[in-house]
mmCIF file of C-alpha atoms and ligand atoms in Angstrom:
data_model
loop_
_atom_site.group_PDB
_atom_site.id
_atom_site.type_symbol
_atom_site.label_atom_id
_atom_site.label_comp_id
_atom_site.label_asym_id
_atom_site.label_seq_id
_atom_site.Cartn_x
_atom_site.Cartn_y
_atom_site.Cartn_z
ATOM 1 C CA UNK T 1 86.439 128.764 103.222
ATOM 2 C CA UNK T 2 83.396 129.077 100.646
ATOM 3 C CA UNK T 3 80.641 126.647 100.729
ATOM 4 C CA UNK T 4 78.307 126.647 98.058
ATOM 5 C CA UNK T 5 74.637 125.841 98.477
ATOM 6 C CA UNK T 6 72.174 125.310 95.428
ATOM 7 C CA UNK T 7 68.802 125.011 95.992
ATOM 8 C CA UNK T 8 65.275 125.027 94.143
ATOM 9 C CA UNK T 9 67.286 121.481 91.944
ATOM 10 C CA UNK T 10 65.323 120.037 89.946
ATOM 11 C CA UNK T 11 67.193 116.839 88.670
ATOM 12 C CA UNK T 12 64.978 116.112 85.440
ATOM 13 C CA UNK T 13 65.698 120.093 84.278
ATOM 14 C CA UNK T 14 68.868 121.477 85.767
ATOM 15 C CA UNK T 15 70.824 118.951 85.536
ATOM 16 C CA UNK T 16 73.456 121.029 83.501
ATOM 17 C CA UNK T 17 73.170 124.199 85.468
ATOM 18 C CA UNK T 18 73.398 123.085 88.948
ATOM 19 C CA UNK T 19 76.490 120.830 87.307
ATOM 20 C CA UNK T 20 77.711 123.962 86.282
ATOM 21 C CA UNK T 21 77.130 125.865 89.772
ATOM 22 C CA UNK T 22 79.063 123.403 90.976
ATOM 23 C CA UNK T 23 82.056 123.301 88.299
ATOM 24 C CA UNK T 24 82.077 127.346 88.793
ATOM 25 C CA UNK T 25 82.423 126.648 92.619
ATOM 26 C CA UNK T 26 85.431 124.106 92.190
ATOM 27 C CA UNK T 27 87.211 126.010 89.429
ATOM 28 C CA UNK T 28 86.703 129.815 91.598
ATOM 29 C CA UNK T 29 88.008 128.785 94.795
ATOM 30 C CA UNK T 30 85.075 127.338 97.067
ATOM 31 C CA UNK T 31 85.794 124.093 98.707
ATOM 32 C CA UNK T 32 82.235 122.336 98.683
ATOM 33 C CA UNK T 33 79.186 122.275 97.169
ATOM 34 C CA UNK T 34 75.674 121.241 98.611
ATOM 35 C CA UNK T 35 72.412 120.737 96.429
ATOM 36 C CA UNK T 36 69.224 120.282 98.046
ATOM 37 C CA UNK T 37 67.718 117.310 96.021
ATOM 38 C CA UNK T 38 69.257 114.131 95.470
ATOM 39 C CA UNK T 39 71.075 113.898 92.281
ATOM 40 C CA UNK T 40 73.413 110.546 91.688
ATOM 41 C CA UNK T 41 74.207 111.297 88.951
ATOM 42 C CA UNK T 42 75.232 115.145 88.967
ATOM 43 C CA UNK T 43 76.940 113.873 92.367
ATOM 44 C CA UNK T 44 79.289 111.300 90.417
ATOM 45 C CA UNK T 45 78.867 113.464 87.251
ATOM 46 C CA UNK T 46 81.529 116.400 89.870
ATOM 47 C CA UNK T 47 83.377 113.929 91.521
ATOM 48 C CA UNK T 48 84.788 112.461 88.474
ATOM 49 C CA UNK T 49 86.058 115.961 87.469
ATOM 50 C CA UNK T 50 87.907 116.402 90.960
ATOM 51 C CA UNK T 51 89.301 112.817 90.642
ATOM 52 C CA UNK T 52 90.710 113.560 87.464
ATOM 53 C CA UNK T 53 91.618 117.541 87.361
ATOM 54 C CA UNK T 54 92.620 117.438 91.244
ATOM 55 C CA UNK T 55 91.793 119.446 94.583
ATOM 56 C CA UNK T 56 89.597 117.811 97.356
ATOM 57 C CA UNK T 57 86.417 120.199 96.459
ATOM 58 C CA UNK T 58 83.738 118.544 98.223
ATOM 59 C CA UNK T 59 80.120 117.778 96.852
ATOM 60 C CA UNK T 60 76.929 116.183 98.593
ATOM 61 C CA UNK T 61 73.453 116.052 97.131
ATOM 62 C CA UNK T 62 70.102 115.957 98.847
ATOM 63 C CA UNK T 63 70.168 117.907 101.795
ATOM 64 C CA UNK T 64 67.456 119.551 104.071
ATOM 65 C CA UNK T 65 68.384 123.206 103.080
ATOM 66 C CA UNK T 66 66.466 125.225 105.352
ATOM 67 C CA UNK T 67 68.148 123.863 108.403
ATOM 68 C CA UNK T 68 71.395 123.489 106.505
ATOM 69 C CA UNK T 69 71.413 127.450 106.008
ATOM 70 C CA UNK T 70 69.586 128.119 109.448
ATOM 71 C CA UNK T 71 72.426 125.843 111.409
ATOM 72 C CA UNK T 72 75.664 127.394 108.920
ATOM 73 C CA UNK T 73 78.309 128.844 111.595
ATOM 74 C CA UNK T 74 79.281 131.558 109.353
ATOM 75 C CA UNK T 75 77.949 134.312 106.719
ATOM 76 C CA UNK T 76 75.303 133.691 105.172
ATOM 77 C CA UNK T 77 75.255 135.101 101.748
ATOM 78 C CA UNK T 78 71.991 134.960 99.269
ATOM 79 C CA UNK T 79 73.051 135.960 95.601
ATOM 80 C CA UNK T 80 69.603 137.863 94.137
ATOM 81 C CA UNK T 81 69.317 140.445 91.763
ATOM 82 C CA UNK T 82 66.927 142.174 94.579
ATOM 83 C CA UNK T 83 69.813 142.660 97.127
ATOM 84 C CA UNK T 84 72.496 144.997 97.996
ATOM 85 C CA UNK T 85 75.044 145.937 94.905
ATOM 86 C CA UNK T 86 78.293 143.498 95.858
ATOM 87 C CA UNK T 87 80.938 145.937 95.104
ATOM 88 C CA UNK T 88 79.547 148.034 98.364
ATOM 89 C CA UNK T 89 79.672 145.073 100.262
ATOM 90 C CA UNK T 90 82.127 142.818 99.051
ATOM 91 C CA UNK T 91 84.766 144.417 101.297
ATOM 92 C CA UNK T 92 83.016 143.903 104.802
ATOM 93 C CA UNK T 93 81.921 140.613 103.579
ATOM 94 C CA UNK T 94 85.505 139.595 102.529
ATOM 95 C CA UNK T 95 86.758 140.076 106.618
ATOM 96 C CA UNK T 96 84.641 136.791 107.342
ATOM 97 C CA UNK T 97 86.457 133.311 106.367
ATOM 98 C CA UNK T 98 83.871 131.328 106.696
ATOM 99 C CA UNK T 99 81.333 132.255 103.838
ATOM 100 C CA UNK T 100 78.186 130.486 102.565
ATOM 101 C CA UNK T 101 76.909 131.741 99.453
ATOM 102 C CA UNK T 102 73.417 130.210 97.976
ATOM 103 C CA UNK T 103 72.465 130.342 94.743
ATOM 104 C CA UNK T 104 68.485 129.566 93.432
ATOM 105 C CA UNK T 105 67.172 127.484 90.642
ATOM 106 C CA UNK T 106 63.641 129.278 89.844
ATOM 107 C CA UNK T 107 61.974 130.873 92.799
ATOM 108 C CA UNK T 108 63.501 131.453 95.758
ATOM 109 C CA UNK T 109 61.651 131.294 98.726
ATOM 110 C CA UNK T 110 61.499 134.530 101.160
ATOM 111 C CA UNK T 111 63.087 132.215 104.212
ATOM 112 C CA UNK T 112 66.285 132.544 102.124
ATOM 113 C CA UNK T 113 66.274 135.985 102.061
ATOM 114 C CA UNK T 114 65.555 136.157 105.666
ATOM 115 C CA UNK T 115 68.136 133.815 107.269
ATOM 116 C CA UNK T 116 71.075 135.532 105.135
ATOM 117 C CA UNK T 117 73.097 137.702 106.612
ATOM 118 C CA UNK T 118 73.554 139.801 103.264
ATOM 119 C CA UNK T 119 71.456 139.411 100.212
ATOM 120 C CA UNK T 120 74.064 140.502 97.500
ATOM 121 C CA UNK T 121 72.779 141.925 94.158
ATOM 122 C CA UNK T 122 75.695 141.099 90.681
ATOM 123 C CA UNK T 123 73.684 144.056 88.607
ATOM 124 C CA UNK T 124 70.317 144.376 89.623
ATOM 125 C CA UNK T 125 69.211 142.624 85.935
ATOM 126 C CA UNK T 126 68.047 138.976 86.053
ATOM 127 C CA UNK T 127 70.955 136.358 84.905
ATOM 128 C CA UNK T 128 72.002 133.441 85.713
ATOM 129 C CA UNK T 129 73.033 132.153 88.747
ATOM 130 C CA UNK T 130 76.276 130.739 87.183
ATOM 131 C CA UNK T 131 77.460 134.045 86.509
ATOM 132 C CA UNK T 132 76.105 135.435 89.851
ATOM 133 C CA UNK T 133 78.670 133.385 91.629
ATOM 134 C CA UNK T 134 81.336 133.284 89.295
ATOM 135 C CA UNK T 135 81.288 136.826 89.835
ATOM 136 C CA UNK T 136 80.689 136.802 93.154
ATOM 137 C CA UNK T 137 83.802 134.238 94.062
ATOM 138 C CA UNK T 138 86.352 136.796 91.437
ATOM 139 C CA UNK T 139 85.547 139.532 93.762
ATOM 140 C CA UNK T 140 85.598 138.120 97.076
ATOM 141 C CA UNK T 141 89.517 136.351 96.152
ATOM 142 C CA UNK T 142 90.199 139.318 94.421
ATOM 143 C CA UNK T 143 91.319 137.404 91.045
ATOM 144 C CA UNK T 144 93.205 135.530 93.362
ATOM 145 C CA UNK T 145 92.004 132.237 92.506
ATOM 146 C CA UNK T 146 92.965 132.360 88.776
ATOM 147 C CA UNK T 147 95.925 131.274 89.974
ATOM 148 C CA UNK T 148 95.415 128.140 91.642
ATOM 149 C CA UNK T 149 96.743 124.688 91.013
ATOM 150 C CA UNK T 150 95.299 121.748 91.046
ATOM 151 C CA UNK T 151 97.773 118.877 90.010
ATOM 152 C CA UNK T 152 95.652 116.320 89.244
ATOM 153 C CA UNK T 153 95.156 113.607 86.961
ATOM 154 C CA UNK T 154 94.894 115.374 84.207
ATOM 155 C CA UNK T 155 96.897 119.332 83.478
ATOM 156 C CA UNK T 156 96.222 121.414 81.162
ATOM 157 C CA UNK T 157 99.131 123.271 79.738
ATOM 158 C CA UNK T 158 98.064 126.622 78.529
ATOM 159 C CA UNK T 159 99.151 127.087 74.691
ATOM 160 C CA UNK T 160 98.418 129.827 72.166
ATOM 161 C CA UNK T 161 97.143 127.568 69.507
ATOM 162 C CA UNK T 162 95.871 124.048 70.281
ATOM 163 C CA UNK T 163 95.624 121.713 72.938
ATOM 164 C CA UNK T 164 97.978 120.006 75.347
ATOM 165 C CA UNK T 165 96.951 118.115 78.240
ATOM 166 C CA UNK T 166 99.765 116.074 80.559
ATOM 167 C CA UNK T 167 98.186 112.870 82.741
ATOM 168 C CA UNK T 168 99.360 110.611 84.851
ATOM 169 C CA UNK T 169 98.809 106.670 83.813
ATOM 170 C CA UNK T 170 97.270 104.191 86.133
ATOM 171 C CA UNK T 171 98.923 100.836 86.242
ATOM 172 C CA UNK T 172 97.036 99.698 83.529
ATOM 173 C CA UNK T 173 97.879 102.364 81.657
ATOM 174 C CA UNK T 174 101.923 102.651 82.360
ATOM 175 C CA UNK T 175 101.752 98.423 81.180
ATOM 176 C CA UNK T 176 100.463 99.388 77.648
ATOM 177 C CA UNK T 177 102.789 101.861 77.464
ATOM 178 C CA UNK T 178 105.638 99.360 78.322
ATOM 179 C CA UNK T 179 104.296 97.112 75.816
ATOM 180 C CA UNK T 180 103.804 99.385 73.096
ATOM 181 C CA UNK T 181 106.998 100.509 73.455
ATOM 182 C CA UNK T 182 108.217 97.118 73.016
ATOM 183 C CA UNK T 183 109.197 95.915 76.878
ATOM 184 C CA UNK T 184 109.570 92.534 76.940
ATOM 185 C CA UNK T 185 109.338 90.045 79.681
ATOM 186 C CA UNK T 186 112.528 91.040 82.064
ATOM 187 C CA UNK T 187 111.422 94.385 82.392
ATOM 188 C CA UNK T 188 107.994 94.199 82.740
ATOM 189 C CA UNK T 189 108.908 91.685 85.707
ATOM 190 C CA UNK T 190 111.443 94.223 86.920
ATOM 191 C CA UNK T 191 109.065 97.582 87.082
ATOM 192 C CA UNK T 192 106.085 95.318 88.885
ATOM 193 C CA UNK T 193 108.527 94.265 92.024
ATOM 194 C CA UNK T 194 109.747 97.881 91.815
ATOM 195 C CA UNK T 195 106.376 98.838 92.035
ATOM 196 C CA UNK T 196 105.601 96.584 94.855
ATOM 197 C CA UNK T 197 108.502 97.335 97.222
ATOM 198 C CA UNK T 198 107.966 101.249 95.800
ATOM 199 C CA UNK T 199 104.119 101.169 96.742
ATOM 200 C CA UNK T 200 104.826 99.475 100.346
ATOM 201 C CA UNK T 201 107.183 102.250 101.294
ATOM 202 C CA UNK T 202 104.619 104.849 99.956
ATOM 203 C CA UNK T 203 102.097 103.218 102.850
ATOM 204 C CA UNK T 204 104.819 104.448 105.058
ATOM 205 C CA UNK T 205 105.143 107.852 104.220
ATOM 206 C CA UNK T 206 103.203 110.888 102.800
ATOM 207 C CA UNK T 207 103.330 111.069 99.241
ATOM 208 C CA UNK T 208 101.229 111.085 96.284
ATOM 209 C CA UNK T 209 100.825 107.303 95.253
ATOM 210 C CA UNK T 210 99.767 107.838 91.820
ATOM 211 C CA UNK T 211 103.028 109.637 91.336
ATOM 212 C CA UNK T 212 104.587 106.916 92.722
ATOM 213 C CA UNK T 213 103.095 103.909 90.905
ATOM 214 C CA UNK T 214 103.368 105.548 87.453
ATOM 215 C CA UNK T 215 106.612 106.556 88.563
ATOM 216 C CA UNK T 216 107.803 102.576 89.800
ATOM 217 C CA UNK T 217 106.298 101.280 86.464
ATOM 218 C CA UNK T 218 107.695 103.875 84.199
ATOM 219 C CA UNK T 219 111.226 104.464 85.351
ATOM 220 C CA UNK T 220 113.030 101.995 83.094
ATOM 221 C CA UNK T 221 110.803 102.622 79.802
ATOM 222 C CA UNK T 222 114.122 104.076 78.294
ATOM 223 C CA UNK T 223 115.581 100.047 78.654
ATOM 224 C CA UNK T 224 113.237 99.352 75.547
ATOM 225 C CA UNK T 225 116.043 101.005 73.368
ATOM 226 C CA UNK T 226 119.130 101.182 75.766
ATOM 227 C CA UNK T 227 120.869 99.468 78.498
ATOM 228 C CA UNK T 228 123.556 102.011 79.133
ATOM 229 C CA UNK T 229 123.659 104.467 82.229
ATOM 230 C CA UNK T 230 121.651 106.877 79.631
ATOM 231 C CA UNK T 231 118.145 105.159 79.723
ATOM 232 C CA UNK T 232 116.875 106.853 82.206
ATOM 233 C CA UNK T 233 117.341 110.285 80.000
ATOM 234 C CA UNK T 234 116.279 108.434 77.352
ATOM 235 C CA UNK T 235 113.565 107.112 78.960
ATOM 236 C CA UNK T 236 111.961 110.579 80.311
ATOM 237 C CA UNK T 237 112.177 111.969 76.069
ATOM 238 C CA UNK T 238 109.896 108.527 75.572
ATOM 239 C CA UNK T 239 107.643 109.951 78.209
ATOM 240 C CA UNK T 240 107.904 113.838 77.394
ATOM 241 C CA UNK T 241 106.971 112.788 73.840
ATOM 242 C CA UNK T 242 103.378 110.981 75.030
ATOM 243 C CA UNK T 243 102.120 114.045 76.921
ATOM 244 C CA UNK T 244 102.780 112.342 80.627
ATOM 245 C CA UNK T 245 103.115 114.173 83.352
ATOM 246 C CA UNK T 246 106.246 116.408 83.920
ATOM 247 C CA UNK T 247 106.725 114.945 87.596
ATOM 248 C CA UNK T 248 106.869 111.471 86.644
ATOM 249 C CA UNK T 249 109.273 112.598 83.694
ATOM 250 C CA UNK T 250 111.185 113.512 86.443
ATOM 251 C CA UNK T 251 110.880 110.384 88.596
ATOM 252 C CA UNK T 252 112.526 108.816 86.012
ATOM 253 C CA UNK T 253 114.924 110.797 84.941
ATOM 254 C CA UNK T 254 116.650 110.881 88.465
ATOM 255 C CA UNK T 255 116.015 107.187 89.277
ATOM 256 C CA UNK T 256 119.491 106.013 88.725
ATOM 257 C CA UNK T 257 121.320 104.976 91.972
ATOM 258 C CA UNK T 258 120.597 107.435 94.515
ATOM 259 C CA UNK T 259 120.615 110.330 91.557
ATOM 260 C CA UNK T 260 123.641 111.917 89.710
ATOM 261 C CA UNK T 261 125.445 114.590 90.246
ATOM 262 C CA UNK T 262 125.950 117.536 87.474
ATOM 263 C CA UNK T 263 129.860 116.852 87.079
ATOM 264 C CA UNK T 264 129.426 113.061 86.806
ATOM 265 C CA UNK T 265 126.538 114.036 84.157
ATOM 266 C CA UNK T 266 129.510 115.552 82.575
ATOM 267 C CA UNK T 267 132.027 112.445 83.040
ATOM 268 C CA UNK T 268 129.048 110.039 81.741
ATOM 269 C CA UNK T 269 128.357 111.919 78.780
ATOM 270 C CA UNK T 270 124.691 112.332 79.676
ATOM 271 C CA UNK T 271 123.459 115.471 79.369
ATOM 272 C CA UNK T 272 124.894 118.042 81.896
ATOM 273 C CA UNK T 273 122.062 118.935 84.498
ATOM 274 C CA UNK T 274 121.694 117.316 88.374
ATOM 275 C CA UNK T 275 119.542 114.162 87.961
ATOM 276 C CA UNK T 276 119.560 114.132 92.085
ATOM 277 C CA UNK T 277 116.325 112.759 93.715
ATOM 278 C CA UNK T 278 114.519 115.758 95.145
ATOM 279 C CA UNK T 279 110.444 114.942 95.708
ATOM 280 C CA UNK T 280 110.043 111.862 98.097
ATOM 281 C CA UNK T 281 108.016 110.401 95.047
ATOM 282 C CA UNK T 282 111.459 110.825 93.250
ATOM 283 C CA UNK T 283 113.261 109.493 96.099
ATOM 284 C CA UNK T 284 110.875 106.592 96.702
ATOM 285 C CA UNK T 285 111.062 105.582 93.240
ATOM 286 C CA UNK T 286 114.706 105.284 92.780
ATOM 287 C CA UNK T 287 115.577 103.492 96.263
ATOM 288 C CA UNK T 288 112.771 101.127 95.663
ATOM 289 C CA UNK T 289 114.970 100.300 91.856
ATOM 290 C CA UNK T 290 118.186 100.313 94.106
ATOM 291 C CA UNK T 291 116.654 97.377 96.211
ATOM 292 C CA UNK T 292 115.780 95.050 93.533
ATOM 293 C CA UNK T 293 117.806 93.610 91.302
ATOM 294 C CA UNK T 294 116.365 91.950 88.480
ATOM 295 C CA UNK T 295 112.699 90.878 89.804
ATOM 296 C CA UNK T 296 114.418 90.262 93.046
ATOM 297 C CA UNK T 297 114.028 92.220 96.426
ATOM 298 C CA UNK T 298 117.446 92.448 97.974
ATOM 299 C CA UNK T 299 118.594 94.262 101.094
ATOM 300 C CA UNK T 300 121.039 97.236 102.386
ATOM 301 C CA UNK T 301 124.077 94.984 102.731
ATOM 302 C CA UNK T 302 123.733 93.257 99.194
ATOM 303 C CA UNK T 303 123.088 96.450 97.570
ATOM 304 C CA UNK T 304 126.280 98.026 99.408
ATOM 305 C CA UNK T 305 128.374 94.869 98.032
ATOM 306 C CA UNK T 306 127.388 95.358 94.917
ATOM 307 C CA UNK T 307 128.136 99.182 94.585
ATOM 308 C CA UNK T 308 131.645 98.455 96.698
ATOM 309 C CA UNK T 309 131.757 95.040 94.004
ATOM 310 C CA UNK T 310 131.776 97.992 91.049
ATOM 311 C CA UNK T 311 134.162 100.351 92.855
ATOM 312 C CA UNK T 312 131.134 102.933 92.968
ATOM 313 C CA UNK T 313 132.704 103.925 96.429
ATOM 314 C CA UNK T 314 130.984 107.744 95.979
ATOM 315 C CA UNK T 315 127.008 106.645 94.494
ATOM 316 C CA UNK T 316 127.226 103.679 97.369
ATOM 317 C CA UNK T 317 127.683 106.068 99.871
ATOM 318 C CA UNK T 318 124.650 108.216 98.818
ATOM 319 C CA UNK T 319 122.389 105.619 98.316
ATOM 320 C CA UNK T 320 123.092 104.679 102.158
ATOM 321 C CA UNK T 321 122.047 108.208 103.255
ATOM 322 C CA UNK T 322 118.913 107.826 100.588
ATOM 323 C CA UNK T 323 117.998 104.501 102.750
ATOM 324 C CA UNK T 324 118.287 105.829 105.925
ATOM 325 C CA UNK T 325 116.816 108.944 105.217
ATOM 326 C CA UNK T 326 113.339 106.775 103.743
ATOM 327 C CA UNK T 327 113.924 104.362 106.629
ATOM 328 C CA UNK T 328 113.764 107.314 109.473
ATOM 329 C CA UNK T 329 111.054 108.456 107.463
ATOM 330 C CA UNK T 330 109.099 105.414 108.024
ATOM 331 C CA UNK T 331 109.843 104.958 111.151
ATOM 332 C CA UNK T 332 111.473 101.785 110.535
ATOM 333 C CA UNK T 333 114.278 100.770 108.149
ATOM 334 C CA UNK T 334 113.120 99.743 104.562
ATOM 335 C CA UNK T 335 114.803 96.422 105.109
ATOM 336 C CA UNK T 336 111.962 94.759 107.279
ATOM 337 C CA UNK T 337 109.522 96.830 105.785
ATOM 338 C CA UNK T 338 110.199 95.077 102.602
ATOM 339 C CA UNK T 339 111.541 91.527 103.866
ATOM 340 C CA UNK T 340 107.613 89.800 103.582
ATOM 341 C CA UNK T 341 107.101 90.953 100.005
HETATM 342 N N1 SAM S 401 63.414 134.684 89.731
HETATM 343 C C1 SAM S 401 64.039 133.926 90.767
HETATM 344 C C2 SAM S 401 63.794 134.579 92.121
HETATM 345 O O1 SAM S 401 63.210 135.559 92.164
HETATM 346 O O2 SAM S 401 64.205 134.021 93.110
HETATM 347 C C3 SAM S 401 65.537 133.793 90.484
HETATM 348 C C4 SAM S 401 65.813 132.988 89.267
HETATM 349 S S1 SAM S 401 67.483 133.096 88.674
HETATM 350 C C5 SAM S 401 67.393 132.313 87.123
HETATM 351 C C6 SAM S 401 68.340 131.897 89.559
HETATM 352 C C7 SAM S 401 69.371 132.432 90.476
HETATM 353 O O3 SAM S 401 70.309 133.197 89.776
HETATM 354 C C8 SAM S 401 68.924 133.313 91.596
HETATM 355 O O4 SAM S 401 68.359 132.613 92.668
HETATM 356 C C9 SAM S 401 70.202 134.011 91.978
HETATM 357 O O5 SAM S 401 70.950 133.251 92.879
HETATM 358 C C10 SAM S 401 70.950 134.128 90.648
HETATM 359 N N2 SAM S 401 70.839 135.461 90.054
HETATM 360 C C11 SAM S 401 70.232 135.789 88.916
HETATM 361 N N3 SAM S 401 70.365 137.087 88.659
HETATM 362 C C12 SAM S 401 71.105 137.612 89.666
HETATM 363 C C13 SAM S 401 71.596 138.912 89.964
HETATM 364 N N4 SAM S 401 71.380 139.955 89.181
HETATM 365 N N5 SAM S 401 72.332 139.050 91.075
HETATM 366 C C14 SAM S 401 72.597 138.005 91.890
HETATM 367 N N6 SAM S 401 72.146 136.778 91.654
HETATM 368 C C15 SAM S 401 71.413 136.576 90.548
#
């Protein structure tokens, strides 16, 4: 684990630097960030960018630094041009997990230098210290950070030309998107008690929640233009044409009973893939749309009648599993869980 500490901030000049200390520090691989001088705004300024793009990269602003470095339980690591050349020590520095690397503003003060454990020269010129850790963090993960993932709000999708970005909608968002493309009344009234009974079982389990409110409000987007068993693949083009993001696509493609199989993809004429449930957001989704019919909330047994009612002996018997599966998931079954909504 990296922790990053920045100090020498001066709010009314480094305000982009020290943001981009810390933006290095989330995007390289360190998991927090500490600056020594108050900074709201540089504070809310980072954690906007980690609500948005993902991770749980921490951040905290005005902090005693001395003590904070002093009091550290691990290796302490000063980045100046007037230290040791990193790619002689990077190696015995990489066999400690717990690293804390600080970075100056203008002058450092010689207690910095003192309390570190290693002060680490990138070049012996003077830079930046932006550079200095980016530099720093490449060689201690050994490029191995380039390939992390984030899954946030917001993905970028890396293209040759151009830009793409995928997101994922808050509720406000998935409504306009219902209404632009033309949902009327029924479902609009539909996806919401979806959404409720699909956001109470979330409470129950681990799972990502915006997933699964996008997800509940999304799934039957493809009813704006069709009513057949096909709307939910329709529904998921709708979604793959406005950019959103590939795992609620998939939430509602395979929200249809308790999912399809390939060779009844075949049989339906949709086209031939599995559209089975597989993420619990996926699963969530769909079983909360299996347990309300219209704006209604109903329970096991009515559901079961009205499969058995539609001689669907084969999707009736794997929507039971999907409830009982959620249900021992939650510790309780999905019927009382719901029954007060
Ligand atoms: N002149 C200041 C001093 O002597 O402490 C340093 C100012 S420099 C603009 C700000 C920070 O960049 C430094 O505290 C250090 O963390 C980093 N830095 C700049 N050049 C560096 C180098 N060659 N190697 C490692 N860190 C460097």
């Amino acid at each position: 684990m990296i922790t990053v500490l920045r100090i020498g901030h001066r709010p009314f000049r480094d305000k982009r630097i020290t943001t981009h200390v810390a933006l290095v520090a989330r995007a390289f691989g360190a998991s927090s960030v500490y600056i020594d001088q108050r900074d709201d705004e540089l504070e809310n300024t980072v954690k906007r960018v980690v609500s948005n793009f993902g991770g749980d990269f921490y951040i905290k602003t005005g902090i005693e630094w001395k003590s904070f470095m002093k009091n550290f339980k691990g290796t302490k690591i000063n980045l100046t041009m007037y230290g040791e050349p990193i790619e002689k020590k990077i190696d015995e520095i990489r066999s400690n997990d717990n690293i804390l690397v600080l970075v100056g503003a203008e002058k450092v003060p010689i207690d910095a230098y003192l309390i570190a454990d290693y002060n680490i020269s990138v070049t012996n010129q003077p830079h930046s210290e932006v550079a200095a850790l980016a530099i720093f963090l490449d060689r201690y993960f050994n490029g191995s950070e380039l390939q992390k993932t984030y899954e946030g709000k917001i993905n970028v999708v890396p293209m040759s030309h151009g830009k793409l970005v995928k997101y994922i909608p808050d509720e406000e968002q998935c409504l306009m998107i219902l209404k632009s493309e033309g949902a009327g009344d029924l479902i609009i009234r539909h996806v919401q008690t979806v959404y409720k009974v699909a956001m109470r079982i979330a409470d129950f389990i681990e799972c990502d929640k915006k997933l699964v409110a996008a997800g509940a409000l999304l799934h039957d987007i493809g009813r704006t233009k069709t009513n057949n068993i096909d709307h939910a693949v329709v529904g998921a083009e709708i979604l793959r044409s406005k950019n959103i993001d590939d795992r609620i696509v998939r939430i509602v493609e395979r929200h249809t009973g308790a999912g399809i199989t390939k060779e009844e993809a075949e049989r339906l004429g949709l086209p031939v893939k599995d559209y089975i449930p597989e993420t619990i957001e996926e699963k969530i989704v769909a079983h909360a749309d299996n347990l309300v019919s219209m704006d209604k909330i109903i329970n096991l047994d009515q559901l079961m009648d009205k499969y058995e009612r539609k001689n669907l002996h084969e999707a009736s018997i794997r929507i039971k599993k999907l409830h009982n599966e959620l249900s021992g998931m939650c510790g309780m079954d999905l019927d009382d869980i719901t029954k007060d909504l």
